[in-house]
Short mmCIF file of C-alpha atoms in Angstrom, two decimals:
data_model
loop_
_atom_site.label_atom_id
_atom_site.label_comp_id
_atom_site.label_asym_id
_atom_site.label_seq_id
_atom_site.Cartn_x
_atom_site.Cartn_y
_atom_site.Cartn_z
CA MET U 1 95.77 59.97 118.99
CA ALA U 2 97.68 59.42 122.19
CA LYS U 3 99.38 62.47 123.53
CA MET U 4 102.78 62.74 121.86
CA THR U 5 105.76 63.89 123.89
CA HIS U 6 107.74 66.91 122.88
CA GLU U 7 110.58 64.70 121.81
CA GLU U 8 108.54 62.42 119.54
CA LEU U 9 106.96 65.51 117.97
CA GLU U 10 110.45 67.04 117.46
CA GLU U 11 111.81 63.93 115.84
CA LYS U 12 108.88 63.41 113.47
CA MET U 13 108.87 67.19 112.39
CA LEU U 14 112.77 66.88 111.80
CA ASP U 15 112.19 64.02 109.42
CA LEU U 16 109.35 65.86 107.73
CA LEU U 17 111.40 68.92 107.17
CA GLU U 18 114.57 66.94 106.07
CA GLU U 19 112.42 65.25 103.38
CA ILE U 20 110.75 68.62 102.12
CA THR U 21 113.81 70.84 102.25
CA GLY U 22 116.18 68.05 101.00
CA ASP U 23 118.85 69.25 103.61
CA GLU U 24 119.90 67.67 106.70
CA ALA U 25 121.15 71.01 108.07
CA VAL U 26 117.53 71.61 109.34
CA ARG U 27 118.46 69.20 112.20
CA GLU U 28 121.24 71.45 113.60
CA GLN U 29 120.06 75.05 112.51
CA ARG U 30 116.94 75.34 114.52
CA ASP U 31 116.62 79.15 114.65
CA VAL U 32 117.60 80.24 111.15
CA ASP U 33 115.03 81.69 108.59
CA LEU U 34 114.23 78.92 106.39
CA PHE U 35 112.60 81.19 103.68
CA GLU U 36 115.75 83.54 103.77
CA GLU U 37 118.10 80.44 103.47
CA GLY U 38 116.02 79.30 100.42
CA LEU U 39 115.24 76.04 102.01
CA LEU U 40 111.58 76.85 102.00
CA ASP U 41 109.40 78.60 99.28
CA SER U 42 105.62 78.96 99.02
CA MET U 43 105.51 75.57 97.45
CA ALA U 44 107.26 73.84 100.14
CA ALA U 45 105.39 75.60 102.78
CA VAL U 46 102.15 74.19 101.22
CA GLU U 47 103.83 70.66 101.25
CA LEU U 48 104.73 71.23 104.95
CA LEU U 49 101.05 72.25 105.88
CA VAL U 50 99.63 69.34 104.01
CA ASP U 51 102.17 66.91 105.56
CA ILE U 52 101.61 68.44 109.18
CA GLU U 53 97.87 67.78 108.78
CA GLU U 54 98.47 64.19 107.49
CA GLU U 55 100.95 63.50 110.32
CA PHE U 56 99.63 65.22 113.30
CA GLY U 57 95.99 65.90 112.37
CA VAL U 58 96.60 69.72 112.90
CA SER U 59 95.13 72.05 110.20
CA ILE U 60 96.87 75.19 109.50
CA ALA U 61 95.34 77.52 106.72
CA PRO U 62 98.03 79.25 104.41
CA THR U 63 97.41 82.59 105.88
CA GLY U 64 96.76 81.05 109.46
CA VAL U 65 100.10 82.00 110.94
CA PRO U 66 102.20 85.02 109.73
CA ARG U 67 105.38 84.03 107.96
CA GLU U 68 107.72 85.52 110.63
CA GLU U 69 105.94 83.32 113.29
CA MET U 70 106.63 80.18 111.37
CA ASN U 71 109.83 80.54 109.38
CA THR U 72 112.37 78.57 111.61
CA VAL U 73 112.42 74.94 112.74
CA ASN U 74 111.73 75.67 116.33
CA LEU U 75 108.83 78.05 115.41
CA ILE U 76 107.34 75.34 113.18
CA ILE U 77 107.49 72.87 116.00
CA HIS U 78 105.91 75.27 118.44
CA GLN U 79 103.08 76.25 116.18
CA VAL U 80 102.14 72.61 115.76
CA GLU U 81 102.60 71.91 119.53
CA ILE U 82 100.20 74.72 120.69
CA ARG U 83 97.53 73.08 118.29
CA LEU U 84 97.62 69.53 119.37
CA MET N 1 87.37 114.15 91.83
CA SER N 2 90.33 112.32 90.62
CA PHE N 3 92.12 110.72 93.70
CA PHE N 4 95.88 111.39 93.91
CA ALA N 5 95.97 113.68 90.88
CA ASP N 6 93.53 116.61 91.21
CA PRO N 7 94.79 119.54 93.23
CA SER N 8 91.52 119.62 95.19
CA PHE N 9 92.12 115.91 96.34
CA PHE N 10 95.47 116.94 97.88
CA VAL N 11 93.92 120.14 99.56
CA ILE N 12 91.06 118.08 101.32
CA THR N 13 93.49 115.27 102.12
CA ALA N 14 95.88 117.92 103.70
CA LEU N 15 92.89 119.11 105.90
CA ILE N 16 92.05 115.49 106.89
CA VAL N 17 95.69 114.65 107.76
CA ALA N 18 95.79 117.95 109.82
CA ILE N 19 92.66 116.87 111.87
CA ALA N 20 93.86 113.30 112.16
CA ALA N 21 97.38 114.78 113.49
CA VAL N 22 95.54 116.80 116.22
CA LEU N 23 93.38 113.84 117.25
CA GLY N 24 96.02 111.33 117.11
CA LEU N 25 98.54 113.29 119.08
CA HIS N 26 95.92 113.72 121.78
CA GLN N 27 95.60 109.95 121.73
CA VAL N 28 91.95 110.03 120.46
CA SER N 29 90.99 106.93 118.55
CA LEU N 30 90.97 107.65 114.74
CA ARG N 31 88.51 105.15 113.84
CA ARG N 32 85.44 107.19 113.81
CA PHE N 33 87.11 110.06 112.22
CA GLY N 34 88.63 108.12 109.37
CA MET N 35 85.00 106.53 108.88
CA GLY N 36 83.71 110.04 108.38
CA ALA N 37 86.69 111.23 106.25
CA THR N 38 86.09 108.04 104.14
CA LEU N 39 82.41 108.99 103.69
CA VAL N 40 83.13 112.51 102.49
CA MET N 41 86.04 111.44 100.11
CA VAL N 42 83.73 108.54 98.65
CA LEU N 43 81.02 111.31 97.82
CA PHE N 44 83.62 113.44 96.13
CA LEU N 45 85.00 110.35 94.23
CA PHE N 46 81.57 109.41 92.79
CA CYS N 47 79.66 112.73 92.78
CA LYS N 48 80.32 113.37 88.96
CA THR N 49 79.52 109.77 88.06
CA PRO N 50 76.34 108.65 89.81
CA GLY N 51 76.15 105.49 87.93
CA GLN N 52 79.41 104.42 89.43
CA GLY N 53 78.34 105.47 92.67
CA ALA N 54 75.19 103.39 92.58
CA ALA N 55 77.33 100.33 91.55
CA PHE N 56 79.54 101.13 94.49
CA VAL N 57 76.70 101.01 96.90
CA ALA N 58 75.36 97.92 95.29
CA PHE N 59 78.69 96.27 95.62
CA LEU N 60 78.97 97.20 99.48
CA ALA N 61 75.46 95.93 99.85
CA ILE N 62 76.09 92.54 98.13
CA ALA N 63 79.54 91.96 99.93
CA THR N 64 78.16 92.83 103.35
CA LEU N 65 75.21 90.63 103.02
CA ALA N 66 77.39 87.69 101.67
CA ALA N 67 79.79 88.23 104.72
CA LYS N 68 76.98 88.31 107.21
CA PHE N 69 75.59 85.17 105.56
CA LEU N 70 78.81 83.41 106.10
CA PHE N 71 79.45 84.71 109.58
CA ALA N 72 75.96 83.29 110.77
CA ARG N 73 77.28 79.70 109.99
CA ARG N 74 81.01 79.61 109.52
CA ASP N 75 81.46 75.90 109.00
CA SER N 76 78.78 75.59 106.27
CA LYS N 77 80.46 74.64 102.98
CA ALA N 78 77.17 75.69 101.01
CA ARG N 79 77.36 79.17 102.62
CA PHE N 80 81.00 79.54 101.89
CA TRP N 81 80.70 78.87 98.29
CA GLY N 82 77.43 81.00 97.96
CA ALA N 83 79.16 83.83 99.67
CA LEU N 84 82.31 83.51 97.46
CA ALA N 85 80.20 83.45 94.23
CA VAL N 86 77.91 86.34 95.11
CA THR N 87 81.19 88.30 96.27
CA LEU N 88 82.85 87.67 92.92
CA ALA N 89 79.67 88.19 90.79
CA PRO N 90 79.86 92.04 90.41
CA LEU N 91 83.62 91.89 89.26
CA VAL N 92 82.89 89.02 86.92
CA VAL N 93 79.81 90.90 85.34
CA CYS N 94 81.81 94.09 85.08
CA LYS N 95 84.81 92.44 83.27
CA VAL N 96 82.80 90.22 81.16
CA SER N 97 80.61 93.02 80.07
CA GLY N 98 83.79 94.97 79.49
CA ILE N 99 84.47 92.91 76.52
CA PHE N 100 81.35 94.44 74.94
CA GLU N 101 82.37 97.84 76.21
CA LEU N 102 79.49 97.94 78.54
CA ASN N 103 81.22 97.84 82.00
CA LEU N 104 78.17 96.82 83.93
CA LEU N 105 78.27 97.31 87.71
CA GLY N 106 81.67 98.81 87.23
CA PHE N 107 83.16 101.53 89.36
CA THR N 108 86.51 102.86 90.25
CA GLY N 109 88.26 100.35 92.58
CA ILE N 110 86.00 97.36 91.93
CA SER N 111 88.76 95.04 91.46
CA TYR N 112 90.52 96.19 94.61
CA LEU N 113 87.46 96.01 96.76
CA THR N 114 86.81 92.58 95.49
CA PHE N 115 90.17 91.28 96.59
CA LYS N 116 89.63 92.69 99.87
CA ALA N 117 86.08 91.25 100.28
CA VAL N 118 87.05 87.82 98.97
CA GLN N 119 90.00 87.66 101.49
CA VAL N 120 87.36 88.07 104.33
CA VAL N 121 85.26 85.25 102.83
CA LEU N 122 88.16 82.81 102.44
CA GLU N 123 89.52 83.40 105.84
CA THR N 124 86.30 83.15 107.59
CA HIS N 125 85.96 79.74 106.07
CA ASP N 126 89.38 78.86 107.24
CA GLY N 127 88.23 79.84 110.70
CA LEU N 128 90.56 82.69 111.00
CA ILE N 129 87.86 85.50 111.21
CA GLU N 130 84.89 84.87 113.52
CA GLU N 131 83.00 88.03 112.76
CA MET N 132 83.35 91.66 111.66
CA GLY N 133 81.11 94.52 112.61
CA ILE N 134 79.41 96.16 109.59
CA GLY N 135 81.07 99.53 110.43
CA ASP N 136 84.58 97.92 110.41
CA TYR N 137 83.85 95.79 107.40
CA LEU N 138 82.55 98.82 105.31
CA TYR N 139 85.48 100.89 106.51
CA PHE N 140 88.06 98.24 105.46
CA LEU N 141 86.61 98.03 101.93
CA ALA N 142 86.23 101.60 101.37
CA PHE N 143 89.11 102.99 103.29
CA PHE N 144 89.64 106.09 101.11
CA PRO N 145 93.49 106.22 100.86
CA THR N 146 93.56 102.72 99.18
CA ILE N 147 90.04 102.71 97.59
CA ILE N 148 91.15 103.26 93.89
CA SER N 149 94.17 101.02 93.30
CA GLY N 150 95.39 99.55 96.72
CA PRO N 151 97.88 98.51 98.32
CA ILE N 152 95.70 95.73 99.21
CA ASP N 153 95.40 95.42 102.80
CA ARG N 154 94.21 92.46 105.00
CA SER N 155 91.26 92.60 107.31
CA ARG N 156 92.70 91.14 110.46
CA ARG N 157 95.58 93.54 110.18
CA PHE N 158 93.35 96.47 109.37
CA VAL N 159 90.82 95.81 112.01
CA GLU N 160 93.73 95.37 114.70
CA ASP N 161 95.14 98.87 113.70
CA ILE N 162 91.75 100.72 113.82
CA HIS N 163 90.84 99.34 117.28
CA ARG N 164 94.34 100.28 118.66
CA THR N 165 95.12 103.73 119.90
CA PRO N 166 98.79 104.44 119.75
CA SER N 167 100.59 106.32 122.31
CA ARG N 168 101.49 110.03 121.62
CA ASP N 169 105.18 109.02 120.80
CA GLU N 170 104.11 106.11 118.61
CA TYR N 171 101.56 108.20 116.61
CA ALA N 172 103.97 110.88 116.14
CA GLY N 173 106.36 108.45 114.50
CA MET N 174 103.58 107.17 112.17
CA LEU N 175 102.56 110.67 111.37
CA ALA N 176 106.00 111.76 110.54
CA ARG N 177 106.49 108.61 108.44
CA GLY N 178 103.23 109.04 106.80
CA ILE N 179 104.07 112.67 105.78
CA LEU N 180 107.57 111.56 104.46
CA LEU N 181 106.02 108.85 102.43
CA ILE N 182 103.51 111.28 100.82
CA GLY N 183 106.28 113.51 100.00
CA ILE N 184 108.31 110.80 98.39
CA GLY N 185 105.29 109.55 96.59
CA MET N 186 104.62 112.91 95.16
CA VAL N 187 108.24 113.18 93.81
CA TYR N 188 108.01 109.81 92.12
CA LYS N 189 104.50 110.26 90.62
CA ILE N 190 104.19 113.99 89.86
CA VAL N 191 107.94 114.93 89.34
CA ILE N 192 109.76 111.86 87.92
CA ALA N 193 106.77 109.92 86.20
CA GLY N 194 105.76 113.29 84.79
CA ILE N 195 109.05 114.04 83.12
CA ILE N 196 109.35 110.45 81.78
CA HIS N 197 105.85 110.81 80.26
CA ARG N 198 106.95 113.85 78.42
CA TYR N 199 109.61 111.80 76.62
CA TYR N 200 107.12 108.76 76.10
CA ASN N 201 106.16 108.78 72.44
CA PRO N 202 104.70 105.42 71.62
CA ALA N 203 105.23 105.05 67.69
CA GLY N 204 104.64 102.28 65.12
CA TRP N 205 107.50 100.38 63.23
CA GLY N 206 108.87 103.14 61.01
CA SER N 207 110.65 103.10 57.69
CA GLY N 208 114.17 103.31 58.89
CA PRO N 209 116.79 100.53 59.05
CA ALA N 210 115.39 97.61 61.31
CA GLY N 211 118.15 97.91 63.71
CA LEU N 212 117.32 101.58 64.50
CA GLU N 213 113.56 100.86 64.55
CA PHE N 214 114.08 97.89 66.89
CA LEU N 215 116.14 100.16 69.11
CA ASN N 216 113.52 102.92 69.03
CA GLN N 217 110.84 100.21 70.28
CA VAL N 218 113.27 98.96 72.94
CA GLY N 219 113.46 102.50 74.07
CA ILE N 220 109.81 103.09 74.24
CA ALA N 221 109.41 99.85 76.18
CA TYR N 222 111.99 100.91 78.78
CA LEU N 223 110.51 104.34 78.99
CA TYR N 224 107.06 102.85 79.69
CA GLY N 225 108.41 100.40 82.28
CA PHE N 226 110.06 103.26 84.19
CA TYR N 227 106.93 105.49 83.81
CA LEU N 228 104.78 102.78 85.16
CA PHE N 229 106.97 102.07 88.01
CA PHE N 230 107.24 105.53 89.23
CA ASP N 231 103.75 106.31 88.56
CA PHE N 232 102.25 103.41 90.41
CA ALA N 233 105.03 103.21 93.21
CA GLY N 234 104.56 106.89 93.70
CA TYR N 235 100.63 106.56 94.03
CA SER N 236 101.15 103.50 96.37
CA LEU N 237 103.58 105.39 98.71
CA MET N 238 101.09 108.28 98.88
CA ALA N 239 98.45 105.94 99.67
CA MET N 240 100.47 104.30 102.35
CA GLY N 241 101.43 107.71 103.73
CA VAL N 242 97.85 108.94 104.12
CA SER N 243 96.91 105.65 105.75
CA TYR N 244 99.59 106.05 108.31
CA CYS N 245 98.35 109.45 109.13
CA LEU N 246 94.90 107.96 109.81
CA GLY N 247 96.66 105.23 112.04
CA VAL N 248 96.57 102.38 109.59
CA ARG N 249 99.82 100.83 108.59
CA THR N 250 98.96 99.91 105.03
CA PRO N 251 101.64 97.44 103.65
CA ARG N 252 104.14 98.58 101.07
CA ASN N 253 103.68 97.72 97.39
CA PHE N 254 107.23 97.78 95.90
CA ARG N 255 110.55 96.99 97.17
CA ALA N 256 113.06 98.08 94.40
CA PRO N 257 111.82 95.83 91.77
CA PHE N 258 114.47 96.71 89.23
CA ILE N 259 117.21 94.91 91.19
CA ALA N 260 115.53 91.62 91.02
CA LEU N 261 117.63 88.60 90.27
CA ASP N 262 114.94 86.47 88.70
CA ILE N 263 111.26 86.45 87.85
CA LYS N 264 110.24 85.09 91.11
CA ASP N 265 112.38 87.76 92.90
CA PHE N 266 110.67 90.32 90.73
CA TRP N 267 107.19 89.21 91.77
CA ASN N 268 108.33 89.59 95.61
CA ARG N 269 109.19 93.15 94.81
CA TRP N 270 106.65 94.44 92.18
CA HIS N 271 102.88 95.17 93.09
CA MET N 272 103.75 93.06 96.15
CA THR N 273 100.26 93.17 97.81
CA LEU N 274 98.77 91.97 94.67
CA SER N 275 101.35 89.00 94.08
CA PHE N 276 101.09 88.05 97.93
CA TRP N 277 97.38 88.07 97.69
CA LEU N 278 97.49 85.80 94.72
CA ARG N 279 100.34 83.65 96.32
CA ASP N 280 98.27 83.14 99.51
CA PHE N 281 94.74 82.92 98.23
CA VAL N 282 95.20 81.23 94.70
CA PHE N 283 98.73 79.55 94.45
CA MET N 284 98.86 78.10 97.84
CA ARG N 285 95.18 76.90 97.90
CA PHE N 286 95.50 75.38 94.30
CA ALA N 287 98.72 73.60 95.49
CA ARG N 288 97.27 72.35 98.57
CA PHE N 289 94.19 71.15 96.79
CA SER N 290 96.17 69.26 94.16
CA MET N 291 98.41 67.78 96.81
CA LYS N 292 95.70 66.44 98.91
CA HIS N 293 93.89 65.02 95.75
CA LYS N 294 97.20 63.81 94.20
CA LEU N 295 96.54 65.64 90.92
CA PHE N 296 100.22 65.49 89.96
CA LYS N 297 103.01 63.05 90.63
CA GLN N 298 105.67 65.56 90.93
CA ARG N 299 105.74 68.51 93.29
CA LEU N 300 107.40 70.50 90.34
CA HIS N 301 104.47 70.04 88.22
CA THR N 302 102.09 71.24 90.82
CA ALA N 303 104.22 74.46 91.08
CA GLU N 304 104.33 74.96 87.51
CA CYS N 305 100.51 74.53 86.95
CA GLY N 306 100.00 76.73 90.01
CA PHE N 307 102.07 79.42 88.56
CA VAL N 308 100.40 79.58 85.20
CA ILE N 309 96.95 79.57 86.72
CA ASN N 310 97.88 82.23 89.21
CA MET N 311 99.16 84.50 86.80
CA VAL N 312 96.75 84.00 84.11
CA LEU N 313 94.07 85.12 86.67
CA MET N 314 96.24 88.12 87.39
CA GLY N 315 96.09 89.10 83.86
CA ALA N 316 92.33 88.43 83.63
CA TRP N 317 91.72 90.68 86.80
CA HIS N 318 93.51 93.64 84.94
CA GLY N 319 90.91 93.17 82.15
CA LEU N 320 89.67 90.53 79.69
CA THR N 321 91.67 91.91 76.83
CA PRO N 322 94.39 90.16 74.56
CA SER N 323 97.13 92.22 75.96
CA TYR N 324 96.43 91.51 79.70
CA LEU N 325 95.64 87.92 79.17
CA LEU N 326 98.92 87.39 77.49
CA TYR N 327 100.84 89.54 79.89
CA GLY N 328 99.41 87.08 82.57
CA LEU N 329 100.30 83.84 80.64
CA TYR N 330 103.71 85.18 79.87
CA HIS N 331 104.49 85.78 83.44
CA GLY N 332 102.99 82.43 84.29
CA VAL N 333 105.13 80.54 81.97
CA LEU N 334 108.33 82.50 83.04
CA LEU N 335 107.51 81.59 86.65
CA ALA N 336 107.09 78.04 85.80
CA ALA N 337 110.26 77.89 83.67
CA THR N 338 112.24 79.60 86.43
CA GLU N 339 110.86 77.10 88.89
CA ALA N 340 112.05 74.11 86.74
CA PHE N 341 115.38 75.51 86.19
CA GLN N 342 116.19 76.41 89.85
CA LYS N 343 114.89 72.98 90.95
CA LYS N 344 116.52 70.73 88.17
CA SER N 345 119.58 72.54 86.80
CA LYS N 346 122.81 71.58 88.16
CA PHE N 347 124.51 74.55 86.48
CA TYR N 348 122.13 76.65 88.55
CA LYS N 349 122.85 75.04 91.79
CA LYS N 350 126.58 75.22 91.06
CA HIS N 351 126.77 78.81 90.03
CA LYS N 352 123.95 80.65 91.72
CA GLY N 353 126.04 82.30 94.50
CA GLU N 354 128.66 83.64 92.12
CA ARG N 355 128.97 87.32 91.03
CA TRP N 356 128.96 86.94 87.20
CA TYR N 357 125.92 84.48 87.44
CA GLN N 358 124.01 87.05 89.37
CA VAL N 359 124.77 90.00 87.13
CA LEU N 360 123.84 87.84 83.96
CA SER N 361 120.72 86.82 85.65
CA TRP N 362 119.72 90.30 86.68
CA LEU N 363 120.44 91.38 83.10
CA ILE N 364 118.30 88.68 81.52
CA THR N 365 115.59 89.31 84.17
CA MET N 366 115.31 92.97 83.27
CA GLN N 367 114.90 92.34 79.57
CA LEU N 368 112.18 89.78 80.32
CA VAL N 369 110.40 92.22 82.71
CA MET N 370 110.47 95.12 80.10
CA PHE N 371 109.15 92.85 77.40
CA GLY N 372 106.33 92.07 79.77
CA PHE N 373 105.53 95.59 80.19
CA ALA N 374 105.40 96.19 76.36
CA LEU N 375 102.84 93.15 76.40
CA PHE N 376 100.84 94.83 78.99
CA SER N 377 100.88 98.27 77.30
CA GLY N 378 99.70 96.70 73.98
CA GLN N 379 102.90 97.95 72.26
CA VAL N 380 103.98 94.23 71.28
CA LEU N 381 100.30 93.41 69.87
CA MET N 382 100.34 96.70 68.09
CA LEU N 383 103.66 95.92 66.34
CA ALA N 384 102.48 92.37 65.66
CA LYS N 385 99.17 93.59 63.99
CA GLY N 386 101.17 96.35 62.14
CA VAL N 387 103.72 93.85 60.37
#
C-alpha cells in the first residue's frame, strides 16, 4: 500500500468510527473517553480492531494496547499511525 | 498452612513484610527477596499435603516447558496450539476427574495458575511477549500473595514491576498503601464476613406458610451474597496489600459491586481480574474470530453468543458441578439479554439517564445477582430437589 497521509488516515478512521459507534459526534469530540461515553464497549472494540486490520493492514491484538492508551479518537489514530 | 486464615500465616507474612520494608526503603530490588519468600511460603502451603505439592511442581514443570517450547519459535501455529493444550491439560484433568471425586493433578490454586500460564501463551502468540526468564516466569506463577485465589495479574505488568526498583518515597507510598489494604482486608474478611457467617444458617423449605418460608430463603441468599463479598473482597485486599509491600501492584478485584446498575456493570465490578481475563482472552477472541469468519450476520448475535460461551466457561472453571455450570449459563444468558435490551430497546435509550430508571434497574440487578449467588451456593438446586 502506498504511504497514506495523516489526513487520509484521519478521514478513513473517522468514517470507521462513525459507523461503529453510530454517532457522528466522534468527528468533533476527538479527546473524550469513548468507553466512558458508552460509545465503545468490548464488542465494538473488537469490531474496530478487525476493521483496522482490513482497512489499514495493521494487526493489533485485543490486549496489545492498554485501554487507556486507545480510548479516544486521537489515540486510536495515533496507535494505527505508529504501526503503519 | 492455610493462607490468609491461619495465625501462623499472618505472623510469617508480617516478618516478610518487615524485611521487605527495610530493603525497599533502602532502594534494594525486592525481586530476589520476593522469590525467596515465595519459595518458603510455598513449602509451608504444601508441607502437609505432599501429593498436592508434587502436582504443583509437575504443573510448573509442564507450564515452563510449554512456554519455552513456544518462545523458541513464536510464529509457529503448531507450537502455539501444542503449548496451549499442554498448559490447559492439568486443569482439565483435575476438573474432569473431580466429577468422579478423584481430583487428579489438583492442588490449591491450580485454576489461578492456569489462567496466568495461558495468558503468557496467548500473548506470546500475539507477539506481545518475546521471552520470559525461567525465574521471572516461575515467580509470576507462584507469587505467594496471589497463589491460592488471585487476583489474577498479567505477566507483562508483573515483570515490569519486579524489574523496577522504586525510589524511597515511591516505595514508602506503596508500603503504606499495602499495609492499609491488609488492614481493611482483615476487617472485611475476619470481622465482617465472620459476623455474617454466624447468622448464616442454610435451611431447607420448612413447614410454615409459603410466604414466610420464601422470605426465609431470600434472607439466606442475601446473607450468603454479602458473606461471599466480604470474605472474597477481604481476601483480595489482603493479597493486594502484601503484593504492594513486595513492590508488585497486583490489580484490584472488586469495585463496589453492589451499586451496579446492570449485569454488565456488575461484572465490571465483581471479581474483576477474572471477568477482565475472560473478556480479553475469551470473549474478544471469540468475537474477533466470528467476525473474521463471518459466523453471524449481526453484531448483536456475535455478542450474545460470546457472552454465553464466556460465562459457561467461567462456571466450568469453578468446577464441573450442576450448580456452577448453571451459575455460568445464568449469567451468560443475563448478559446476552442485557446486551439485546440495551442495543434494541427504544425505552432503554429514552430513559437510561433518568433517576427513576436507574434506581429501578439497580433494584432488579441486585435481585438477579443474589439469585445468581443462590445458584452458586447450591441453595436453589437443593430447594428444587427438596420439592
